[in-house]
GROMACS .gro file of C-alpha atoms in nm:
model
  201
    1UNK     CA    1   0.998   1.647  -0.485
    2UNK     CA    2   1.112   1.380  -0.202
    3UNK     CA    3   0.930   1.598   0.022
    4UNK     CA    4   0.591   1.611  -0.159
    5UNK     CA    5   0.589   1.225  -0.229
    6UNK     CA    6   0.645   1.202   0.131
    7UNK     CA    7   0.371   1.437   0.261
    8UNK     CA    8   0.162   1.242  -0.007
    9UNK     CA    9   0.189   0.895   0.134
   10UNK     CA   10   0.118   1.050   0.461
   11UNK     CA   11  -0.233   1.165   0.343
   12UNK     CA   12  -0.287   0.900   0.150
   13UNK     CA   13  -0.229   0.690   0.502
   14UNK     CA   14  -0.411   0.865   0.714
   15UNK     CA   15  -0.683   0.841   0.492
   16UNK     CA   16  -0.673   0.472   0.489
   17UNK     CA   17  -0.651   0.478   0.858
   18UNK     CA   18  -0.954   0.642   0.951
   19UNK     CA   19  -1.129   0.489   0.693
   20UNK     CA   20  -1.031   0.141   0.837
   21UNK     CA   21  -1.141   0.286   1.173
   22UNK     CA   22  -1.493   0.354   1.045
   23UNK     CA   23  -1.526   0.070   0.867
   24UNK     CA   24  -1.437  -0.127   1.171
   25UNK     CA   25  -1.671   0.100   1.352
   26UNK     CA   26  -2.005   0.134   1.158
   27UNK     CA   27  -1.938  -0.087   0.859
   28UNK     CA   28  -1.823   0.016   0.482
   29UNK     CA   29  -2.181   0.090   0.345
   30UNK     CA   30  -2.286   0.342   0.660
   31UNK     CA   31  -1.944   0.478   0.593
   32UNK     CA   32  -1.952   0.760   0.320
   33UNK     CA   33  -1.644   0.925   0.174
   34UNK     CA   34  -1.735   1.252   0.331
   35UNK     CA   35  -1.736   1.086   0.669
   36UNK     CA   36  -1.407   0.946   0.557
   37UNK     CA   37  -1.235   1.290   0.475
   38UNK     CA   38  -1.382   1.448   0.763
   39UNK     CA   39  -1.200   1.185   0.965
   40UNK     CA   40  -0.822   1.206   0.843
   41UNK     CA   41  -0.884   1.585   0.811
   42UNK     CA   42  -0.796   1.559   0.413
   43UNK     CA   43  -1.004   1.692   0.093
   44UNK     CA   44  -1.216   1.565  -0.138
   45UNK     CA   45  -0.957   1.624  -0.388
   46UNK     CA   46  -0.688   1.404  -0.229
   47UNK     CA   47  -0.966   1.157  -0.147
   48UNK     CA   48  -1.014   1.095  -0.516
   49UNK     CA   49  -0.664   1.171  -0.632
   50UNK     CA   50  -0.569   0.887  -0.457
   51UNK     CA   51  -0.849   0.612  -0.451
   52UNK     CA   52  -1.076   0.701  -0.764
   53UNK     CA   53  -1.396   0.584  -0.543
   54UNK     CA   54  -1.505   0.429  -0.236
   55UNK     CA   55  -1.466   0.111  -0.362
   56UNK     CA   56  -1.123   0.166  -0.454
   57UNK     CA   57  -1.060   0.285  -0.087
   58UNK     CA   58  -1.238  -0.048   0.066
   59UNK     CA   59  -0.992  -0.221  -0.132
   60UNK     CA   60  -0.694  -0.008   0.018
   61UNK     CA   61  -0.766  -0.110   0.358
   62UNK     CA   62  -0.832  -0.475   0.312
   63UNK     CA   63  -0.459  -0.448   0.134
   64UNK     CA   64  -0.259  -0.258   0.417
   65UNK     CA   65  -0.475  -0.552   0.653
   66UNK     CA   66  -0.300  -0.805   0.430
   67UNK     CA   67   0.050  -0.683   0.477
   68UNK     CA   68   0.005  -0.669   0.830
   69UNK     CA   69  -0.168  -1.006   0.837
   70UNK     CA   70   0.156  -1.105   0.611
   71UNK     CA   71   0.404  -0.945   0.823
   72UNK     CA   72   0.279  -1.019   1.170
   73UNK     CA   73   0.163  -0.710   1.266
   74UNK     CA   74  -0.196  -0.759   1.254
   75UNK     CA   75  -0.320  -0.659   1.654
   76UNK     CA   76  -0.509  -1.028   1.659
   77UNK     CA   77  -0.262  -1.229   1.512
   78UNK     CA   78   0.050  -1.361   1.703
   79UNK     CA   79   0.312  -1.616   1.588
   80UNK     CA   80   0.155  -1.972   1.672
   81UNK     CA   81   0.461  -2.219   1.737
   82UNK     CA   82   0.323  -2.361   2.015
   83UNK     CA   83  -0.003  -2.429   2.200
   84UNK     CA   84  -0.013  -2.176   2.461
   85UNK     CA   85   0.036  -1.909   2.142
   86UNK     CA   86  -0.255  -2.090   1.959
   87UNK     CA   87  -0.453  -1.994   2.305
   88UNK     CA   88  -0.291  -1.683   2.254
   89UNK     CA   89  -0.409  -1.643   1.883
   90UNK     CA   90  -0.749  -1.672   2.038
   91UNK     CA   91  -0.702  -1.444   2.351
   92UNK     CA   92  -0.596  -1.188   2.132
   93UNK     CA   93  -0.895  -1.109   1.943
   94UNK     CA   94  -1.075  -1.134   2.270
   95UNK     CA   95  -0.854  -0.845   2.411
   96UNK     CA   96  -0.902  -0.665   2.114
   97UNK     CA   97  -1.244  -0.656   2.092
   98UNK     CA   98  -1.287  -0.576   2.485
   99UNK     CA   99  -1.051  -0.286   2.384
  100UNK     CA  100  -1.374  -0.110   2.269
  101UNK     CA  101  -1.605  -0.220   2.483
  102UNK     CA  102  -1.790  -0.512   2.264
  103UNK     CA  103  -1.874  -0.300   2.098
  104UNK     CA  104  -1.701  -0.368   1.788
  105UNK     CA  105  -1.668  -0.721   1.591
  106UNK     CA  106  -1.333  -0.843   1.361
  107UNK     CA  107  -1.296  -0.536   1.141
  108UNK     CA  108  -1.263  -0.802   0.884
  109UNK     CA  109  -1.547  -1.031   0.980
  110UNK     CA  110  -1.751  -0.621   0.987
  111UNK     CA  111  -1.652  -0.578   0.622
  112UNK     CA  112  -1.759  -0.924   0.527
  113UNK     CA  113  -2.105  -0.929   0.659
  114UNK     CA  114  -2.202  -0.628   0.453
  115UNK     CA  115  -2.110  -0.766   0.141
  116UNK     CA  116  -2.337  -0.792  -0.152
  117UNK     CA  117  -2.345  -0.984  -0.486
  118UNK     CA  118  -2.183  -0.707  -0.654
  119UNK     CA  119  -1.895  -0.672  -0.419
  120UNK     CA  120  -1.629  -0.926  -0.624
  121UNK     CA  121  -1.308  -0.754  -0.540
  122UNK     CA  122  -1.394  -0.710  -0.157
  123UNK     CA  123  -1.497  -1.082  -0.123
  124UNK     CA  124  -1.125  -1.157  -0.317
  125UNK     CA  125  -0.941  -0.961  -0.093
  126UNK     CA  126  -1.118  -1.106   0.225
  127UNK     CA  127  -1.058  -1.458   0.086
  128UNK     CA  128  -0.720  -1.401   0.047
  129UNK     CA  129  -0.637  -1.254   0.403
  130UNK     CA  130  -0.797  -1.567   0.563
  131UNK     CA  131  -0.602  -1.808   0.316
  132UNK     CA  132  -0.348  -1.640   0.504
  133UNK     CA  133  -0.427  -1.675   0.865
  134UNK     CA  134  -0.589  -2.011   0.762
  135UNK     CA  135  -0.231  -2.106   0.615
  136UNK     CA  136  -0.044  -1.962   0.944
  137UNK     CA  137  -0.311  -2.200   1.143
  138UNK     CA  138  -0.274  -2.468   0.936
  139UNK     CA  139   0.125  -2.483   0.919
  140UNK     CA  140   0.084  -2.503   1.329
  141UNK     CA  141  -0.102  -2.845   1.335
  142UNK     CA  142   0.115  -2.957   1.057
  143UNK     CA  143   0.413  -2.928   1.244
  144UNK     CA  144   0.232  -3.079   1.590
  145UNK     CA  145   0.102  -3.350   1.375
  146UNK     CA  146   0.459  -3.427   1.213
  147UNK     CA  147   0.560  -3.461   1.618
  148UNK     CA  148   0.336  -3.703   1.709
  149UNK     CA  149   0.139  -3.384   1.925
  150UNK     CA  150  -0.223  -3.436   1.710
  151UNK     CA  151  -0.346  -3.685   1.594
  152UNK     CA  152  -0.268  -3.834   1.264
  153UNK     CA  153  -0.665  -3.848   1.192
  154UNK     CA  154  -0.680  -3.480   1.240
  155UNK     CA  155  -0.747  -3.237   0.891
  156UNK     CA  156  -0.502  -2.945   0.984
  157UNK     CA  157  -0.682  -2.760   0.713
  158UNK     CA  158  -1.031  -2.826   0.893
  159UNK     CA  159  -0.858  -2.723   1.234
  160UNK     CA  160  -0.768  -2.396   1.062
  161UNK     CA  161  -1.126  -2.344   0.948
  162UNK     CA  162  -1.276  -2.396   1.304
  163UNK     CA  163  -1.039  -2.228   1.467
  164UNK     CA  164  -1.117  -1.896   1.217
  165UNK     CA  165  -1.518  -1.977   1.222
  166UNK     CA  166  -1.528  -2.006   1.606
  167UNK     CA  167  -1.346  -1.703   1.677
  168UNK     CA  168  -1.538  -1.470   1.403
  169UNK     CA  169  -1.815  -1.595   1.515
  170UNK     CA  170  -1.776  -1.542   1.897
  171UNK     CA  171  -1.692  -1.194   1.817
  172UNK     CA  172  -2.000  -1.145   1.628
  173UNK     CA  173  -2.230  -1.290   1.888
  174UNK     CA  174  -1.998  -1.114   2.150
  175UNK     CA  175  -2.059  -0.773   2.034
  176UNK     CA  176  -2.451  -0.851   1.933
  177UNK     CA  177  -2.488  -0.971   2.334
  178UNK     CA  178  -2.203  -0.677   2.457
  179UNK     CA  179  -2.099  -1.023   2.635
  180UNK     CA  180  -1.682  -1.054   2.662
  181UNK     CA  181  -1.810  -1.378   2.908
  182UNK     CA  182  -1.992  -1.543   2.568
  183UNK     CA  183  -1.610  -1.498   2.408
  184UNK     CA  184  -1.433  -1.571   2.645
  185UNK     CA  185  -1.654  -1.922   2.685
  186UNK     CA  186  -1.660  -2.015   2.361
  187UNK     CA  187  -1.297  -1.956   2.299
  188UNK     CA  188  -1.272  -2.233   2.640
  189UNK     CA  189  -1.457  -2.435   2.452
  190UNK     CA  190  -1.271  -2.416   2.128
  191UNK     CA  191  -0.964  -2.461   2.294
  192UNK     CA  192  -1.092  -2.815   2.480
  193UNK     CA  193  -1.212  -2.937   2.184
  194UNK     CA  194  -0.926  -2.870   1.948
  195UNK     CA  195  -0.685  -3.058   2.292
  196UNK     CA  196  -0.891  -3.333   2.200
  197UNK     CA  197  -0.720  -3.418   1.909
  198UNK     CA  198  -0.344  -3.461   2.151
  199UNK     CA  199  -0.326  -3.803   2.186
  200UNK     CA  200  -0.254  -3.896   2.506
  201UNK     CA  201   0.076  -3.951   2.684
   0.00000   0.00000   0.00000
């Protein structure tokens, strides 16, 4: 029985792995569930035995992305205790995104620009990873701030938003232009403009 359970949550992650792979590829709505099963080399039966629908699958991934946003194993998102990991945080999804050529956005930021009105539980679960990374952000230029390294003007919570707006949005416009040089620029600029706010020596 140990055994089967085991084989079972293999399948069942392998499934979610190739799905996240397509969705991060083509998007969820040119993904279909045969393209899906075809992928992690499982059946239709499992398919449905564990997720009930496509839907329920989209919401599989965007929870295994959570854990690893949660748990620090999400491939863009380092521990930020200093500055030069906060350039890091940034670098990162650079990196990533060169890894295929530019030709892939945030797999999260892919997700979110094909959802529709109807979509309520996707649009949850997004919200909820960036609270996250917004909150890991955030915590950063609370602590500088409580230093005396930002400025006591600065809205940590409105650094965490620009910081997560710039870089999903240089990653869109990155893979749109198949530019790594429009990333890499605007994360420069992102980076000057959030030194701004260290007051001087």
């Amino acid at each position: 029985m140990a055994t089967r359970t085991a084989k079972g949550a293999e399948t069942r992650l392998r499934i979610i792995r190739a799905a996240a792979d397509l969705f991060h590829k083509q998007g969820v709505a040119a993904t279909s569930p045969d393209q899906v099963i075809a992928a992690s080399g499982t059946g239709k039966s499992q398919f449905y035995h564990y997720f009930g629908s496509k839907e329920g699958l989209v919401h599989e991934v965007l929870q295994t992305w959570l854990e690893a946003v949660r748990g620090g194993t999400y491939p863009a998102d380092p521990a930020i205790e200093s500055w030069r990991d906060l350039e890091q945080w940034f670098r990162a999804h650079a990196k990533w995104q060169k890894r295929f050529q530019m030709t892939r956005g945030c797999p999260l930021g892919t997700i979110g620009n094909g959802l529709t009105a109807d979509d309520e539980l996707v649009r949850q679960d997004l919200t909820l990873i960036f609270e996250v990374m917004r909150n890991k952000l955030a915590a950063f230029f609370i602590r500088e701030k409580a230093a005396g390294r930002l400025a006591a003007a600065a809205s940590e919570q409105a650094l965490a938003d620009f910081c997560l707006a710039t870089v999903e949005g240089a990653m869109l416009m990155g893979r749109i232009g198949r530019s790594s040089a429009l990333v890499d620029s605007t994360i420069d600029e992102a980076l000057a403009h959030l030194r701004s706010y260290v007051p001087s020596p």
